[in-house]
Amino acid sequence: MNPQQFNELHASMKSWLDELGNLLIEAFHYFALFVIGASVVWSAVVAYAGMVTQGHATIGDILLLFIYLELGAMVGIYFKTNVMPVRCLIYVAITALARLVIADVQAHHEAGINMLWVSAAILMLAISTRVILKPPSDKG
C-alpha cells in the first residue's frame, strides 16, 4: 500500500468514524432529553396526584406546577433548537425562590432577614432576564 492509498483509507475511515460518533452523540442527546422530559412529566403527575389526594392545592403547590411547566418548556425548546434556554432556568429559579418565600411566611408568619436576601436574589434574577439577549426571532 503506497502512502497516497494509506492517506485515502485513513481519511475515509476518519470520515466514517466521525459520522458514527456524531450519530451516537445525537442519539444520546435525544435519549437524554426524552428521559428528562419524561421525568418532569412523571414528577408533575405525582405532585398533582398528591394535591388531588390532599383535597386542595396551596399556592406553593401551584407554583410547583409552574416550575414543572417551565422545565417542560425548557426541554421542548432545547429539543427543537439545540439551544439551552437560559431564561427558562432563570424563571424556574425565580419561581422556586418565590415558593420559598411563601412557604417561609406561611410557616413563621413574619418577615425575617432571610426573606430580604431571597427577595434581593429574586430582584437580581429578574434584572438578569432583561440583561440576557433574546435569541433572534424567525419573524421576517
Coordinates of N, CA and C in Angstrom, one line a residue:
M1 N 0.9 -1.2 0.0 CA 0.0 0.0 0.0 C 0.9 1.2 0.0
N2 N 0.7 2.1 -1.0 CA 1.5 3.3 -1.1 C 1.0 4.4 -0.1
P3 N 1.7 5.4 0.1 CA 1.3 6.5 1.1 C 0.0 7.1 0.7
Q4 N -0.2 7.3 -0.6 CA -1.5 8.0 -1.1 C -2.7 7.1 -0.7
Q5 N -2.6 5.8 -1.0 CA -3.7 4.9 -0.7 C -3.9 4.9 0.8
F6 N -2.8 4.9 1.6 CA -3.0 4.9 3.0 C -3.7 6.1 3.5
N7 N -3.3 7.3 3.0 CA -3.9 8.5 3.4 C -5.4 8.6 3.0
E8 N -5.7 8.0 1.8 CA -7.2 8.0 1.4 C -7.9 7.1 2.3
L9 N -7.4 5.9 2.7 CA -8.0 5.0 3.6 C -8.2 5.6 4.9
H10 N -7.2 6.3 5.4 CA -7.2 6.9 6.7 C -8.3 8.0 6.7
A11 N -8.4 8.8 5.6 CA -9.4 9.9 5.5 C -10.8 9.3 5.5
S12 N -10.9 8.2 4.7 CA -12.2 7.5 4.6 C -12.7 7.0 6.0
M13 N -11.8 6.3 6.7 CA -12.1 5.7 8.0 C -12.4 6.8 9.0
K14 N -11.7 7.9 8.9 CA -11.9 9.0 9.9 C -13.3 9.6 9.6
S15 N -13.6 9.8 8.3 CA -14.9 10.4 8.0 C -16.0 9.5 8.5
W16 N -15.9 8.2 8.3 CA -16.9 7.2 8.7 C -17.0 7.2 10.2
L17 N -15.9 7.2 10.9 CA -15.9 7.2 12.4 C -16.5 8.6 12.9
D18 N -16.2 9.7 12.3 CA -16.8 11.0 12.7 C -18.3 10.9 12.5
E19 N -18.8 10.4 11.4 CA -20.2 10.3 11.2 C -20.9 9.4 12.3
L20 N -20.2 8.2 12.6 CA -20.7 7.3 13.6 C -20.7 8.0 15.0
G21 N -19.7 8.7 15.3 CA -19.6 9.5 16.6 C -20.7 10.5 16.7
N22 N -20.9 11.2 15.6 CA -22.0 12.3 15.6 C -23.4 11.6 15.7
L23 N -23.6 10.5 15.1 CA -24.8 9.7 15.2 C -25.0 9.3 16.7
L24 N -24.0 8.7 17.3 CA -24.1 8.3 18.7 C -24.4 9.4 19.7
I25 N -23.7 10.6 19.4 CA -23.9 11.7 20.3 C -25.3 12.2 20.1
E26 N -25.8 12.3 18.9 CA -27.2 12.8 18.7 C -28.2 11.8 19.3
A27 N -28.0 10.5 19.2 CA -28.9 9.5 19.8 C -28.9 9.7 21.3
F28 N -27.7 9.8 21.9 CA -27.7 10.1 23.3 C -28.4 11.4 23.7
H29 N -28.2 12.4 22.9 CA -28.9 13.7 23.2 C -30.4 13.5 23.2
Y30 N -30.9 12.9 22.2 CA -32.4 12.7 22.2 C -32.9 11.8 23.3
F31 N -32.1 10.7 23.6 CA -32.5 9.8 24.7 C -32.5 10.6 26.0
A32 N -31.4 11.4 26.2 CA -31.4 12.1 27.5 C -32.5 13.1 27.6
L33 N -32.8 13.8 26.5 CA -33.9 14.8 26.5 C -35.2 14.1 26.8
F34 N -35.4 12.9 26.2 CA -36.6 12.1 26.5 C -36.7 11.7 27.9
V35 N -35.6 11.3 28.5 CA -35.6 10.8 29.9 C -35.9 12.0 30.8
I36 N -35.3 13.2 30.5 CA -35.5 14.4 31.3 C -37.0 14.8 31.2
G37 N -37.5 14.9 30.0 CA -38.9 15.3 29.8 C -39.9 14.3 30.4
A38 N -39.6 13.0 30.3 CA -40.5 12.0 31.0 C -40.4 12.2 32.5
S39 N -39.2 12.5 33.0 CA -39.1 12.7 34.5 C -39.9 13.9 35.0
V40 N -39.8 15.0 34.2 CA -40.6 16.2 34.5 C -42.1 15.9 34.5
V41 N -42.6 15.2 33.5 CA -44.0 14.8 33.4 C -44.4 13.9 34.6
W42 N -43.6 12.9 34.8 CA -43.8 12.0 35.9 C -43.9 12.7 37.3
S43 N -42.9 13.6 37.5 CA -42.9 14.4 38.8 C -44.1 15.3 38.9
A44 N -44.5 15.9 37.8 CA -45.7 16.8 37.8 C -47.0 16.0 38.1
V45 N -47.1 14.8 37.5 CA -48.3 14.0 37.7 C -48.3 13.5 39.1
V46 N -47.2 13.1 39.7 CA -47.1 12.7 41.1 C -47.5 13.8 42.0
A47 N -47.0 15.0 41.8 CA -47.3 16.2 42.6 C -48.8 16.5 42.5
Y48 N -49.3 16.5 41.3 CA -50.7 16.8 41.1 C -51.6 15.7 41.8
A49 N -51.2 14.4 41.7 CA -52.0 13.4 42.4 C -52.0 13.6 43.9
G50 N -50.8 14.1 44.4 CA -50.8 14.4 45.8 C -51.7 15.5 46.2
M51 N -51.9 16.5 45.3 CA -52.8 17.6 45.6 C -54.2 17.1 45.6
V52 N -54.5 16.2 44.6 CA -55.9 15.7 44.5 C -56.2 14.9 45.7
T53 N -55.2 14.1 46.2 CA -55.4 13.2 47.4 C -55.6 14.1 48.6
Q54 N -54.9 15.2 48.7 CA -55.0 16.1 49.8 C -56.3 16.9 49.8
G55 N -56.9 17.0 48.6 CA -58.2 17.7 48.5 C -58.1 19.1 48.2
H56 N -56.9 19.7 48.2 CA -56.8 21.1 47.8 C -55.3 21.4 47.4
A57 N -55.1 22.5 46.8 CA -53.8 22.9 46.4 C -53.4 24.2 47.0
T58 N -52.2 24.3 47.6 CA -51.8 25.5 48.2 C -51.1 26.4 47.1
I59 N -50.8 27.6 47.4 CA -50.1 28.5 46.5 C -48.7 27.9 46.2
G60 N -48.1 27.3 47.2 CA -46.8 26.6 46.9 C -47.0 25.4 45.9
D61 N -48.1 24.7 46.1 CA -48.3 23.6 45.1 C -48.5 24.1 43.7
I62 N -49.2 25.2 43.6 CA -49.4 25.8 42.2 C -48.1 26.3 41.6
L63 N -47.3 26.9 42.5 CA -46.0 27.4 42.0 C -45.1 26.2 41.6
L64 N -45.2 25.1 42.3 CA -44.5 23.9 41.9 C -44.9 23.4 40.5
L65 N -46.2 23.5 40.3 CA -46.7 23.1 38.9 C -46.1 24.0 37.9
F66 N -46.0 25.3 38.2 CA -45.4 26.3 37.3 C -43.9 25.9 37.0
I67 N -43.3 25.5 38.0 CA -41.9 25.1 37.9 C -41.8 23.9 36.9
Y68 N -42.7 22.9 37.1 CA -42.7 21.8 36.2 C -43.0 22.2 34.7
L69 N -44.0 23.2 34.6 CA -44.3 23.7 33.3 C -43.1 24.3 32.6
E70 N -42.4 25.1 33.4 CA -41.2 25.8 32.8 C -40.1 24.8 32.4
L71 N -39.9 23.8 33.3 CA -38.9 22.7 33.0 C -39.3 22.0 31.7
G72 N -40.6 21.7 31.6 CA -41.1 21.0 30.4 C -40.9 21.9 29.1
A73 N -41.2 23.2 29.3 CA -41.0 24.1 28.1 C -39.5 24.2 27.8
M74 N -38.6 24.2 28.8 CA -37.2 24.3 28.5 C -36.7 23.0 27.8
V75 N -37.2 21.9 28.1 CA -36.8 20.6 27.4 C -37.3 20.7 26.0
G76 N -38.6 21.2 25.8 CA -39.1 21.3 24.4 C -38.4 22.3 23.6
I77 N -38.0 23.4 24.2 CA -37.2 24.4 23.4 C -35.8 23.8 23.0
Y78 N -35.2 23.2 24.0 CA -33.9 22.6 23.7 C -34.0 21.5 22.7
F79 N -35.1 20.7 22.7 CA -35.3 19.7 21.8 C -35.4 20.2 20.3
K80 N -36.1 21.3 20.2 CA -36.4 21.9 18.9 C -35.2 22.7 18.4
T81 N -34.5 23.4 19.2 CA -33.5 24.3 18.8 C -32.0 24.0 19.1
N82 N -31.8 23.0 20.0 CA -30.5 22.6 20.5 C -29.8 23.8 21.1
V83 N -30.5 24.8 21.6 CA -30.0 25.9 22.3 C -30.6 25.9 23.7
M84 N -29.7 26.0 24.7 CA -30.2 26.0 26.1 C -30.9 27.3 26.5
P85 N -32.1 27.2 26.8 CA -32.9 28.5 27.1 C -32.6 28.9 28.5
V86 N -31.5 29.7 28.7 CA -31.1 30.2 30.0 C -32.2 31.0 30.7
R87 N -33.0 31.7 29.9 CA -34.1 32.5 30.5 C -35.1 31.5 31.3
C88 N -35.3 30.4 30.7 CA -36.2 29.4 31.4 C -35.6 29.0 32.7
L89 N -34.4 28.8 32.7 CA -33.7 28.4 34.0 C -33.9 29.5 35.0
I90 N -33.7 30.8 34.6 CA -33.9 31.9 35.5 C -35.4 32.0 36.0
Y91 N -36.3 31.7 35.1 CA -37.7 31.8 35.5 C -38.0 30.7 36.5
V92 N -37.4 29.5 36.3 CA -37.6 28.4 37.3 C -37.0 28.8 38.7
A93 N -35.8 29.5 38.6 CA -35.2 29.9 39.9 C -36.0 31.0 40.6
I94 N -36.6 31.9 39.8 CA -37.5 32.9 40.4 C -38.7 32.3 41.0
T95 N -39.3 31.4 40.3 CA -40.5 30.7 40.8 C -40.2 29.9 42.1
A96 N -39.0 29.2 42.1 CA -38.6 28.4 43.2 C -38.4 29.3 44.5
L97 N -37.7 30.5 44.2 CA -37.5 31.4 45.3 C -38.8 32.0 45.8
A98 N -39.7 32.3 44.9 CA -41.0 32.9 45.4 C -41.7 31.8 46.2
R99 N -41.6 30.6 45.8 CA -42.3 29.5 46.5 C -41.6 29.4 47.9
L100 N -40.3 29.6 48.0 CA -39.6 29.5 49.3 C -40.1 30.7 50.2
V101 N -40.2 31.9 49.6 CA -40.7 33.0 50.4 C -42.1 32.7 51.0
I102 N -43.0 32.2 50.1 CA -44.4 32.0 50.5 C -44.4 30.9 51.6
A103 N -43.6 29.8 51.4 CA -43.6 28.8 52.5 C -43.1 29.3 53.8
D104 N -42.1 30.2 53.7 CA -41.5 30.8 54.9 C -42.5 31.7 55.6
V105 N -43.2 32.5 54.9 CA -44.2 33.3 55.5 C -45.3 32.5 56.1
Q106 N -45.8 31.5 55.4 CA -46.8 30.6 55.9 C -46.4 29.9 57.2
A107 N -45.1 29.5 57.3 CA -44.6 28.8 58.5 C -44.4 29.7 59.7
H108 N -43.8 30.9 59.4 CA -43.4 31.7 60.5 C -44.2 33.0 60.7
H109 N -45.1 33.3 59.8 CA -46.0 34.5 59.9 C -45.3 35.8 60.2
E110 N -44.0 35.9 59.8 CA -43.3 37.1 60.0 C -42.2 37.2 58.9
A111 N -41.7 38.4 58.6 CA -40.7 38.6 57.6 C -39.4 38.8 58.4
G112 N -38.4 37.9 58.1 CA -37.1 37.9 58.7 C -36.1 38.4 57.7
I113 N -34.8 38.5 58.1 CA -33.7 39.0 57.3 C -33.5 38.0 56.1
N114 N -33.8 36.7 56.3 CA -33.6 35.8 55.2 C -34.6 36.1 54.0
M115 N -35.8 36.6 54.3 CA -36.7 37.0 53.3 C -36.2 38.1 52.5
L116 N -35.4 39.0 53.1 CA -34.8 40.2 52.4 C -33.8 39.6 51.4
W117 N -33.0 38.7 51.9 CA -32.0 38.1 51.0 C -32.6 37.4 49.8
V118 N -33.6 36.6 50.1 CA -34.3 35.9 49.0 C -34.9 36.9 48.0
S119 N -35.5 37.9 48.6 CA -36.1 38.9 47.7 C -35.1 39.6 46.8
A120 N -33.9 39.9 47.4 CA -32.8 40.5 46.7 C -32.4 39.6 45.5
A121 N -32.3 38.3 45.8 CA -32.0 37.3 44.8 C -33.0 37.3 43.7
I122 N -34.3 37.3 44.0 CA -35.3 37.4 43.0 C -35.2 38.6 42.2
L123 N -34.9 39.8 42.8 CA -34.7 41.0 42.0 C -33.5 40.9 41.1
M124 N -32.4 40.3 41.5 CA -31.2 40.2 40.7 C -31.5 39.2 39.5
L125 N -32.3 38.2 39.8 CA -32.6 37.2 38.7 C -33.6 37.9 37.7
A126 N -34.5 38.7 38.2 CA -35.4 39.4 37.3 C -34.6 40.4 36.4
I127 N -33.7 41.1 37.0 CA -32.8 42.1 36.2 C -32.0 41.3 35.2
S128 N -31.6 40.1 35.6 CA -30.8 39.3 34.6 C -31.6 38.9 33.4
T129 N -32.9 38.7 33.5 CA -33.7 38.4 32.4 C -33.7 39.5 31.4
R130 N -33.6 40.7 31.8 CA -33.6 41.9 31.0 C -32.2 42.1 30.3
V131 N -31.2 41.6 31.0 CA -29.8 41.8 30.5 C -29.4 40.8 29.4
I132 N -29.9 39.6 29.7 CA -29.6 38.5 28.7 C -30.3 38.8 27.4
L133 N -29.5 38.6 26.3 CA -30.0 38.9 25.0 C -31.0 37.8 24.6
K134 N -32.1 38.3 24.0 CA -33.0 37.3 23.4 C -32.5 36.7 22.1
P135 N -32.8 35.4 21.9 CA -32.3 34.8 20.6 C -33.0 35.5 19.5
P136 N -32.4 35.5 18.3 CA -33.1 36.1 17.2 C -34.4 35.4 16.8
S137 N -35.4 36.1 16.5 CA -36.7 35.5 16.1 C -36.7 35.1 14.7
D138 N -37.6 34.2 14.3 CA -37.7 33.8 13.0 C -38.7 34.6 12.2
K139 N -39.2 35.7 12.8 CA -40.2 36.5 12.2 C -39.5 37.5 11.3
G140 N -39.7 37.5 10.0 CA -39.2 38.3 9.0 C -38.3 39.4 9.3

